Amino acid sequence: MKTIIQIVLWVGCIALGYLIYNSITGPIKFKEVKQERFSQVVAKLKDIRNSQEAYKTVNGKYANDFNSLIRFIDTGKYVITQQRDSSFMEFDKTYQIDMLKEVKIIDTLGFVSVKDSLFKKDTRYKNLMEVPTAPNGEKFEMKAGYVEKSGYKAPVFEVKVDKDVVLYDQPKDLLAREKAAISVEEVNGPSIKVGSLDEVSTTGNWPAIYDKKNNQ
């Protein structure tokens, strides 16, 4: 009986030790995994944002789906222009004399491929919709529209993915805490996103640490 009690105590000590060890190392490992995966997602969201801004420059609005956006990257072109001042004499009916009239002339110098400008020879843009590290090929959710500001309808867009998708294999308690995060040093809220459907904004909800990681 004494031997059995000792074995039970030893098993209990080992289990307790494991729980203590896991409670210390668990959050550390979670943070490492989170930052690595979030960095990949942020890099992809930046590519989407750059592509959307190029789309708006040419079309005056944002793409509402990835097929349209990728097709635009494949075929779209920027127009390169040059503005110069000019002047000429024109007869003024009011004063009945020739008067100098100044104008601005915009010359088209050429065209630049959107694909070459944004991605050069890299073909990663063809998979813009795919969430990095997603277990089942999950896609980003993207929407575009307009918001009215001071009587003007401004084009807007938003792209996002739930943290559940990115951190699918992480401890549920740590994931729940992450989704409720509110801090200047964290990705706030239940999703990682860029843009907004309610405000004229193309910023992301990630902190500066992820910009530094992607620039390294």
PDB file of C-alpha atoms in Angstrom:
ATOM      1  CA  MET A   1       0.000   0.000   0.000  1.00  0.00           C
ATOM      2  CA  LYS A   2       2.884   2.305   0.860  1.00  0.00           C
ATOM      3  CA  THR A   3       4.490   1.607  -2.520  1.00  0.00           C
ATOM      4  CA  ILE A   4       1.247   2.394  -4.350  1.00  0.00           C
ATOM      5  CA  ILE A   5       0.890   5.696  -2.484  1.00  0.00           C
ATOM      6  CA  GLN A   6       4.476   6.612  -3.371  1.00  0.00           C
ATOM      7  CA  ILE A   7       3.848   5.840  -7.035  1.00  0.00           C
ATOM      8  CA  VAL A   8       0.688   7.930  -7.016  1.00  0.00           C
ATOM      9  CA  LEU A   9       2.554  10.808  -5.364  1.00  0.00           C
ATOM     10  CA  TRP A  10       5.361  10.593  -7.908  1.00  0.00           C
ATOM     11  CA  VAL A  11       2.891  10.594 -10.789  1.00  0.00           C
ATOM     12  CA  GLY A  12       1.119  13.576  -9.207  1.00  0.00           C
ATOM     13  CA  CYS A  13       4.416  15.438  -8.814  1.00  0.00           C
ATOM     14  CA  ILE A  14       5.354  14.763 -12.434  1.00  0.00           C
ATOM     15  CA  ALA A  15       1.933  15.904 -13.656  1.00  0.00           C
ATOM     16  CA  LEU A  16       2.076  19.033 -11.498  1.00  0.00           C
ATOM     17  CA  GLY A  17       5.582  19.776 -12.738  1.00  0.00           C
ATOM     18  CA  TYR A  18       4.429  19.410 -16.335  1.00  0.00           C
ATOM     19  CA  LEU A  19       1.487  21.758 -15.750  1.00  0.00           C
ATOM     20  CA  ILE A  20       3.752  24.365 -14.160  1.00  0.00           C
ATOM     21  CA  TYR A  21       6.307  24.017 -16.975  1.00  0.00           C
ATOM     22  CA  ASN A  22       3.588  24.264 -19.620  1.00  0.00           C
ATOM     23  CA  SER A  23       2.002  27.306 -17.947  1.00  0.00           C
ATOM     24  CA  ILE A  24       5.351  29.086 -18.243  1.00  0.00           C
ATOM     25  CA  THR A  25       6.525  27.941 -21.670  1.00  0.00           C
ATOM     26  CA  GLY A  26       3.055  27.771 -23.285  1.00  0.00           C
ATOM     27  CA  PRO A  27       2.541  31.541 -23.627  1.00  0.00           C
ATOM     28  CA  ILE A  28       6.145  31.959 -24.814  1.00  0.00           C
ATOM     29  CA  LYS A  29       5.707  29.371 -27.577  1.00  0.00           C
ATOM     30  CA  PHE A  30       2.298  30.832 -28.439  1.00  0.00           C
ATOM     31  CA  LYS A  31       3.828  34.302 -28.875  1.00  0.00           C
ATOM     32  CA  GLU A  32       6.578  32.937 -31.127  1.00  0.00           C
ATOM     33  CA  VAL A  33       4.088  31.092 -33.336  1.00  0.00           C
ATOM     34  CA  LYS A  34       1.719  34.073 -33.374  1.00  0.00           C
ATOM     35  CA  GLN A  35       4.349  36.597 -34.431  1.00  0.00           C
ATOM     36  CA  GLU A  36       5.731  34.338 -37.149  1.00  0.00           C
ATOM     37  CA  ARG A  37       2.304  33.632 -38.670  1.00  0.00           C
ATOM     38  CA  PHE A  38       1.002  37.171 -38.238  1.00  0.00           C
ATOM     39  CA  SER A  39       4.110  38.466 -40.052  1.00  0.00           C
ATOM     40  CA  GLN A  40       3.274  36.304 -43.066  1.00  0.00           C
ATOM     41  CA  VAL A  41      -0.358  37.442 -43.042  1.00  0.00           C
ATOM     42  CA  VAL A  42       0.612  41.124 -42.736  1.00  0.00           C
ATOM     43  CA  ALA A  43       3.038  40.797 -45.663  1.00  0.00           C
ATOM     44  CA  LYS A  44       0.206  39.393 -47.800  1.00  0.00           C
ATOM     45  CA  LEU A  45      -2.197  42.140 -46.665  1.00  0.00           C
ATOM     46  CA  LYS A  46       0.375  44.759 -47.683  1.00  0.00           C
ATOM     47  CA  ASP A  47       0.576  43.220 -51.152  1.00  0.00           C
ATOM     48  CA  ILE A  48      -3.221  43.360 -51.384  1.00  0.00           C
ATOM     49  CA  ARG A  49      -3.272  46.988 -50.211  1.00  0.00           C
ATOM     50  CA  ASN A  50      -0.632  48.029 -52.761  1.00  0.00           C
ATOM     51  CA  SER A  51      -2.556  46.254 -55.493  1.00  0.00           C
ATOM     52  CA  GLN A  52      -5.817  47.887 -54.455  1.00  0.00           C
ATOM     53  CA  GLU A  53      -4.227  51.336 -54.423  1.00  0.00           C
ATOM     54  CA  ALA A  54      -2.914  50.734 -57.944  1.00  0.00           C
ATOM     55  CA  TYR A  55      -6.388  49.569 -59.017  1.00  0.00           C
ATOM     56  CA  LYS A  56      -7.934  52.751 -57.612  1.00  0.00           C
ATOM     57  CA  THR A  57      -5.339  54.952 -59.324  1.00  0.00           C
ATOM     58  CA  VAL A  58      -6.356  53.542 -62.700  1.00  0.00           C
ATOM     59  CA  ASN A  59     -10.080  52.844 -62.164  1.00  0.00           C
ATOM     60  CA  GLY A  60     -11.126  55.405 -59.553  1.00  0.00           C
ATOM     61  CA  LYS A  61     -12.448  52.712 -57.210  1.00  0.00           C
ATOM     62  CA  TYR A  62     -11.308  49.526 -55.434  1.00  0.00           C
ATOM     63  CA  ALA A  63     -11.738  45.976 -56.702  1.00  0.00           C
ATOM     64  CA  ASN A  64     -14.540  44.064 -54.994  1.00  0.00           C
ATOM     65  CA  ASP A  65     -13.095  40.587 -55.620  1.00  0.00           C
ATOM     66  CA  PHE A  66      -9.709  38.939 -56.061  1.00  0.00           C
ATOM     67  CA  ASN A  67     -10.330  37.745 -59.610  1.00  0.00           C
ATOM     68  CA  SER A  68     -10.773  41.331 -60.789  1.00  0.00           C
ATOM     69  CA  LEU A  69      -7.744  42.473 -58.806  1.00  0.00           C
ATOM     70  CA  ILE A  70      -5.433  39.734 -60.125  1.00  0.00           C
ATOM     71  CA  ARG A  71      -6.645  40.241 -63.685  1.00  0.00           C
ATOM     72  CA  PHE A  72      -5.875  43.945 -63.316  1.00  0.00           C
ATOM     73  CA  ILE A  73      -2.333  43.227 -62.078  1.00  0.00           C
ATOM     74  CA  ASP A  74      -1.771  40.994 -65.102  1.00  0.00           C
ATOM     75  CA  THR A  75      -2.965  43.524 -67.681  1.00  0.00           C
ATOM     76  CA  GLY A  76      -3.134  46.962 -65.994  1.00  0.00           C
ATOM     77  CA  LYS A  77      -0.843  49.863 -66.878  1.00  0.00           C
ATOM     78  CA  TYR A  78       0.015  53.164 -65.233  1.00  0.00           C
ATOM     79  CA  VAL A  79      -0.062  56.214 -67.465  1.00  0.00           C
ATOM     80  CA  ILE A  80       3.097  58.320 -67.139  1.00  0.00           C
ATOM     81  CA  THR A  81       2.328  61.994 -67.676  1.00  0.00           C
ATOM     82  CA  GLN A  82       4.170  65.281 -67.592  1.00  0.00           C
ATOM     83  CA  GLN A  83       2.619  68.644 -66.843  1.00  0.00           C
ATOM     84  CA  ARG A  84       4.020  71.804 -68.399  1.00  0.00           C
ATOM     85  CA  ASP A  85       3.021  75.437 -68.582  1.00  0.00           C
ATOM     86  CA  SER A  86       2.239  77.096 -71.891  1.00  0.00           C
ATOM     87  CA  SER A  87       0.760  80.328 -73.140  1.00  0.00           C
ATOM     88  CA  PHE A  88      -0.706  81.821 -76.302  1.00  0.00           C
ATOM     89  CA  MET A  89      -2.360  84.996 -77.540  1.00  0.00           C
ATOM     90  CA  GLU A  90      -6.132  84.974 -77.784  1.00  0.00           C
ATOM     91  CA  PHE A  91      -8.523  87.675 -78.895  1.00  0.00           C
ATOM     92  CA  ASP A  92     -10.582  88.980 -75.964  1.00  0.00           C
ATOM     93  CA  LYS A  93     -14.099  90.015 -76.998  1.00  0.00           C
ATOM     94  CA  THR A  94     -14.531  92.212 -73.936  1.00  0.00           C
ATOM     95  CA  TYR A  95     -11.421  94.328 -74.435  1.00  0.00           C
ATOM     96  CA  GLN A  96     -11.293  93.818 -78.200  1.00  0.00           C
ATOM     97  CA  ILE A  97      -7.558  93.062 -78.140  1.00  0.00           C
ATOM     98  CA  ASP A  98      -5.274  90.039 -78.173  1.00  0.00           C
ATOM     99  CA  MET A  99      -4.394  88.983 -74.619  1.00  0.00           C
ATOM    100  CA  LEU A 100      -1.947  86.438 -73.226  1.00  0.00           C
ATOM    101  CA  LYS A 101      -3.628  83.296 -71.940  1.00  0.00           C
ATOM    102  CA  GLU A 102      -1.725  80.824 -69.742  1.00  0.00           C
ATOM    103  CA  VAL A 103      -2.625  77.125 -69.635  1.00  0.00           C
ATOM    104  CA  LYS A 104      -1.291  73.853 -68.255  1.00  0.00           C
ATOM    105  CA  ILE A 105      -0.710  71.040 -70.725  1.00  0.00           C
ATOM    106  CA  ILE A 106      -0.517  67.378 -69.667  1.00  0.00           C
ATOM    107  CA  ASP A 107       1.545  65.198 -71.991  1.00  0.00           C
ATOM    108  CA  THR A 108       1.370  61.400 -71.994  1.00  0.00           C
ATOM    109  CA  LEU A 109       4.924  60.069 -71.934  1.00  0.00           C
ATOM    110  CA  GLY A 110       4.177  56.363 -71.862  1.00  0.00           C
ATOM    111  CA  PHE A 111       2.835  53.422 -69.882  1.00  0.00           C
ATOM    112  CA  VAL A 112       4.238  51.196 -67.121  1.00  0.00           C
ATOM    113  CA  SER A 113       2.991  47.692 -66.323  1.00  0.00           C
ATOM    114  CA  VAL A 114       1.334  47.436 -62.898  1.00  0.00           C
ATOM    115  CA  LYS A 115       2.726  43.913 -62.489  1.00  0.00           C
ATOM    116  CA  ASP A 116       6.299  45.041 -63.159  1.00  0.00           C
ATOM    117  CA  SER A 117       5.902  48.049 -60.898  1.00  0.00           C
ATOM    118  CA  LEU A 118       4.546  46.098 -57.899  1.00  0.00           C
ATOM    119  CA  PHE A 119       5.939  42.580 -58.214  1.00  0.00           C
ATOM    120  CA  LYS A 120       8.557  42.615 -60.981  1.00  0.00           C
ATOM    121  CA  LYS A 121       9.079  38.936 -61.932  1.00  0.00           C
ATOM    122  CA  ASP A 122       7.528  37.537 -58.742  1.00  0.00           C
ATOM    123  CA  THR A 123       4.257  35.646 -59.323  1.00  0.00           C
ATOM    124  CA  ARG A 124       3.068  35.681 -55.703  1.00  0.00           C
ATOM    125  CA  TYR A 125       0.248  38.055 -56.686  1.00  0.00           C
ATOM    126  CA  LYS A 126      -1.587  35.122 -58.285  1.00  0.00           C
ATOM    127  CA  ASN A 127      -2.274  33.779 -54.773  1.00  0.00           C
ATOM    128  CA  LEU A 128      -3.259  37.041 -53.113  1.00  0.00           C
ATOM    129  CA  MET A 129      -6.489  35.571 -51.799  1.00  0.00           C
ATOM    130  CA  GLU A 130      -4.860  32.659 -49.950  1.00  0.00           C
ATOM    131  CA  VAL A 131      -4.174  33.021 -46.212  1.00  0.00           C
ATOM    132  CA  PRO A 132      -0.611  31.962 -45.304  1.00  0.00           C
ATOM    133  CA  THR A 133      -0.394  28.932 -42.963  1.00  0.00           C
ATOM    134  CA  ALA A 134      -4.172  28.331 -43.222  1.00  0.00           C
ATOM    135  CA  PRO A 135      -4.817  24.587 -42.735  1.00  0.00           C
ATOM    136  CA  ASN A 136      -7.624  24.160 -45.267  1.00  0.00           C
ATOM    137  CA  GLY A 137      -6.824  26.723 -47.942  1.00  0.00           C
ATOM    138  CA  GLU A 138      -8.923  29.449 -46.340  1.00  0.00           C
ATOM    139  CA  LYS A 139      -9.180  32.736 -48.258  1.00  0.00           C
ATOM    140  CA  PHE A 140      -9.110  36.371 -47.161  1.00  0.00           C
ATOM    141  CA  GLU A 141     -12.487  38.094 -47.021  1.00  0.00           C
ATOM    142  CA  MET A 142     -12.448  41.208 -49.217  1.00  0.00           C
ATOM    143  CA  LYS A 143     -15.152  43.814 -49.789  1.00  0.00           C
ATOM    144  CA  ALA A 144     -15.217  47.222 -51.463  1.00  0.00           C
ATOM    145  CA  GLY A 145     -17.730  50.043 -51.505  1.00  0.00           C
ATOM    146  CA  TYR A 146     -18.215  53.738 -50.836  1.00  0.00           C
ATOM    147  CA  VAL A 147     -18.653  55.967 -47.798  1.00  0.00           C
ATOM    148  CA  GLU A 148     -20.055  59.481 -47.900  1.00  0.00           C
ATOM    149  CA  LYS A 149     -17.788  62.180 -46.505  1.00  0.00           C
ATOM    150  CA  SER A 150     -18.789  65.857 -46.707  1.00  0.00           C
ATOM    151  CA  GLY A 151     -21.134  65.146 -49.581  1.00  0.00           C
ATOM    152  CA  TYR A 152     -18.550  63.140 -51.505  1.00  0.00           C
ATOM    153  CA  LYS A 153     -18.689  59.383 -52.010  1.00  0.00           C
ATOM    154  CA  ALA A 154     -15.199  58.050 -51.325  1.00  0.00           C
ATOM    155  CA  PRO A 155     -14.204  54.527 -52.395  1.00  0.00           C
ATOM    156  CA  VAL A 156     -13.175  52.175 -49.570  1.00  0.00           C
ATOM    157  CA  PHE A 157     -12.161  48.545 -49.143  1.00  0.00           C
ATOM    158  CA  GLU A 158     -11.475  46.066 -46.351  1.00  0.00           C
ATOM    159  CA  VAL A 159      -9.607  42.753 -46.308  1.00  0.00           C
ATOM    160  CA  LYS A 160      -9.512  40.521 -43.237  1.00  0.00           C
ATOM    161  CA  VAL A 161      -9.050  37.047 -41.813  1.00  0.00           C
ATOM    162  CA  ASP A 162     -10.084  35.696 -38.413  1.00  0.00           C
ATOM    163  CA  LYS A 163      -7.309  34.906 -35.951  1.00  0.00           C
ATOM    164  CA  ASP A 164      -8.982  31.502 -35.508  1.00  0.00           C
ATOM    165  CA  VAL A 165      -7.851  30.601 -39.025  1.00  0.00           C
ATOM    166  CA  VAL A 166      -4.246  31.731 -38.534  1.00  0.00           C
ATOM    167  CA  LEU A 167      -3.839  30.223 -35.042  1.00  0.00           C
ATOM    168  CA  TYR A 168      -5.997  27.158 -35.634  1.00  0.00           C
ATOM    169  CA  ASP A 169      -3.750  24.729 -33.707  1.00  0.00           C
ATOM    170  CA  GLN A 170      -2.974  26.879 -30.684  1.00  0.00           C
ATOM    171  CA  PRO A 171      -4.366  26.485 -27.114  1.00  0.00           C
ATOM    172  CA  LYS A 172      -7.950  27.695 -26.935  1.00  0.00           C
ATOM    173  CA  ASP A 173      -7.455  29.747 -23.781  1.00  0.00           C
ATOM    174  CA  LEU A 174      -4.501  31.651 -25.248  1.00  0.00           C
ATOM    175  CA  LEU A 175      -6.363  32.120 -28.534  1.00  0.00           C
ATOM    176  CA  ALA A 176      -9.394  33.544 -26.722  1.00  0.00           C
ATOM    177  CA  ARG A 177      -7.128  35.964 -24.866  1.00  0.00           C
ATOM    178  CA  GLU A 178      -5.480  36.979 -28.151  1.00  0.00           C
ATOM    179  CA  LYS A 179      -8.825  37.692 -29.834  1.00  0.00           C
ATOM    180  CA  ALA A 180      -9.784  40.001 -26.971  1.00  0.00           C
ATOM    181  CA  ALA A 181      -6.444  41.877 -27.048  1.00  0.00           C
ATOM    182  CA  ILE A 182      -6.573  45.680 -26.837  1.00  0.00           C
ATOM    183  CA  SER A 183      -3.100  47.200 -26.856  1.00  0.00           C
ATOM    184  CA  VAL A 184      -0.866  49.375 -29.037  1.00  0.00           C
ATOM    185  CA  GLU A 185       1.577  46.456 -29.106  1.00  0.00           C
ATOM    186  CA  GLU A 186      -0.960  43.859 -30.322  1.00  0.00           C
ATOM    187  CA  VAL A 187      -3.204  43.148 -33.292  1.00  0.00           C
ATOM    188  CA  ASN A 188      -6.442  44.279 -31.710  1.00  0.00           C
ATOM    189  CA  GLY A 189      -9.704  42.389 -32.142  1.00  0.00           C
ATOM    190  CA  PRO A 190     -10.674  38.949 -33.434  1.00  0.00           C
ATOM    191  CA  SER A 191      -9.212  39.445 -36.927  1.00  0.00           C
ATOM    192  CA  ILE A 192      -6.204  40.789 -38.810  1.00  0.00           C
ATOM    193  CA  LYS A 193      -7.303  43.357 -41.359  1.00  0.00           C
ATOM    194  CA  VAL A 194      -6.386  46.266 -43.593  1.00  0.00           C
ATOM    195  CA  GLY A 195      -8.666  49.066 -44.763  1.00  0.00           C
ATOM    196  CA  SER A 196     -12.173  49.895 -43.574  1.00  0.00           C
ATOM    197  CA  LEU A 197     -15.695  49.937 -44.959  1.00  0.00           C
ATOM    198  CA  ASP A 198     -16.725  52.673 -42.525  1.00  0.00           C
ATOM    199  CA  GLU A 199     -13.799  55.105 -42.791  1.00  0.00           C
ATOM    200  CA  VAL A 200     -11.557  56.368 -45.586  1.00  0.00           C
ATOM    201  CA  SER A 201      -8.501  54.426 -44.458  1.00  0.00           C
ATOM    202  CA  THR A 202      -5.994  51.963 -45.919  1.00  0.00           C
ATOM    203  CA  THR A 203      -4.133  51.261 -42.672  1.00  0.00           C
ATOM    204  CA  GLY A 204      -3.913  47.871 -40.996  1.00  0.00           C
ATOM    205  CA  ASN A 205      -4.727  46.969 -37.401  1.00  0.00           C
ATOM    206  CA  TRP A 206      -1.260  45.549 -36.681  1.00  0.00           C
ATOM    207  CA  PRO A 207       1.428  47.259 -34.552  1.00  0.00           C
ATOM    208  CA  ALA A 208       4.733  48.590 -35.887  1.00  0.00           C
ATOM    209  CA  ILE A 209       6.632  45.452 -34.874  1.00  0.00           C
ATOM    210  CA  TYR A 210       5.201  43.602 -37.883  1.00  0.00           C
ATOM    211  CA  ASP A 211       6.294  46.362 -40.262  1.00  0.00           C
ATOM    212  CA  LYS A 212       9.827  46.045 -38.897  1.00  0.00           C
ATOM    213  CA  LYS A 213       9.784  42.251 -39.267  1.00  0.00           C
ATOM    214  CA  ASN A 214       8.668  42.464 -42.898  1.00  0.00           C
ATOM    215  CA  ASN A 215      11.334  45.054 -43.718  1.00  0.00           C
ATOM    216  CA  GLN A 216      14.178  42.937 -42.394  1.00  0.00           C
TER     217      GLN A 216
END
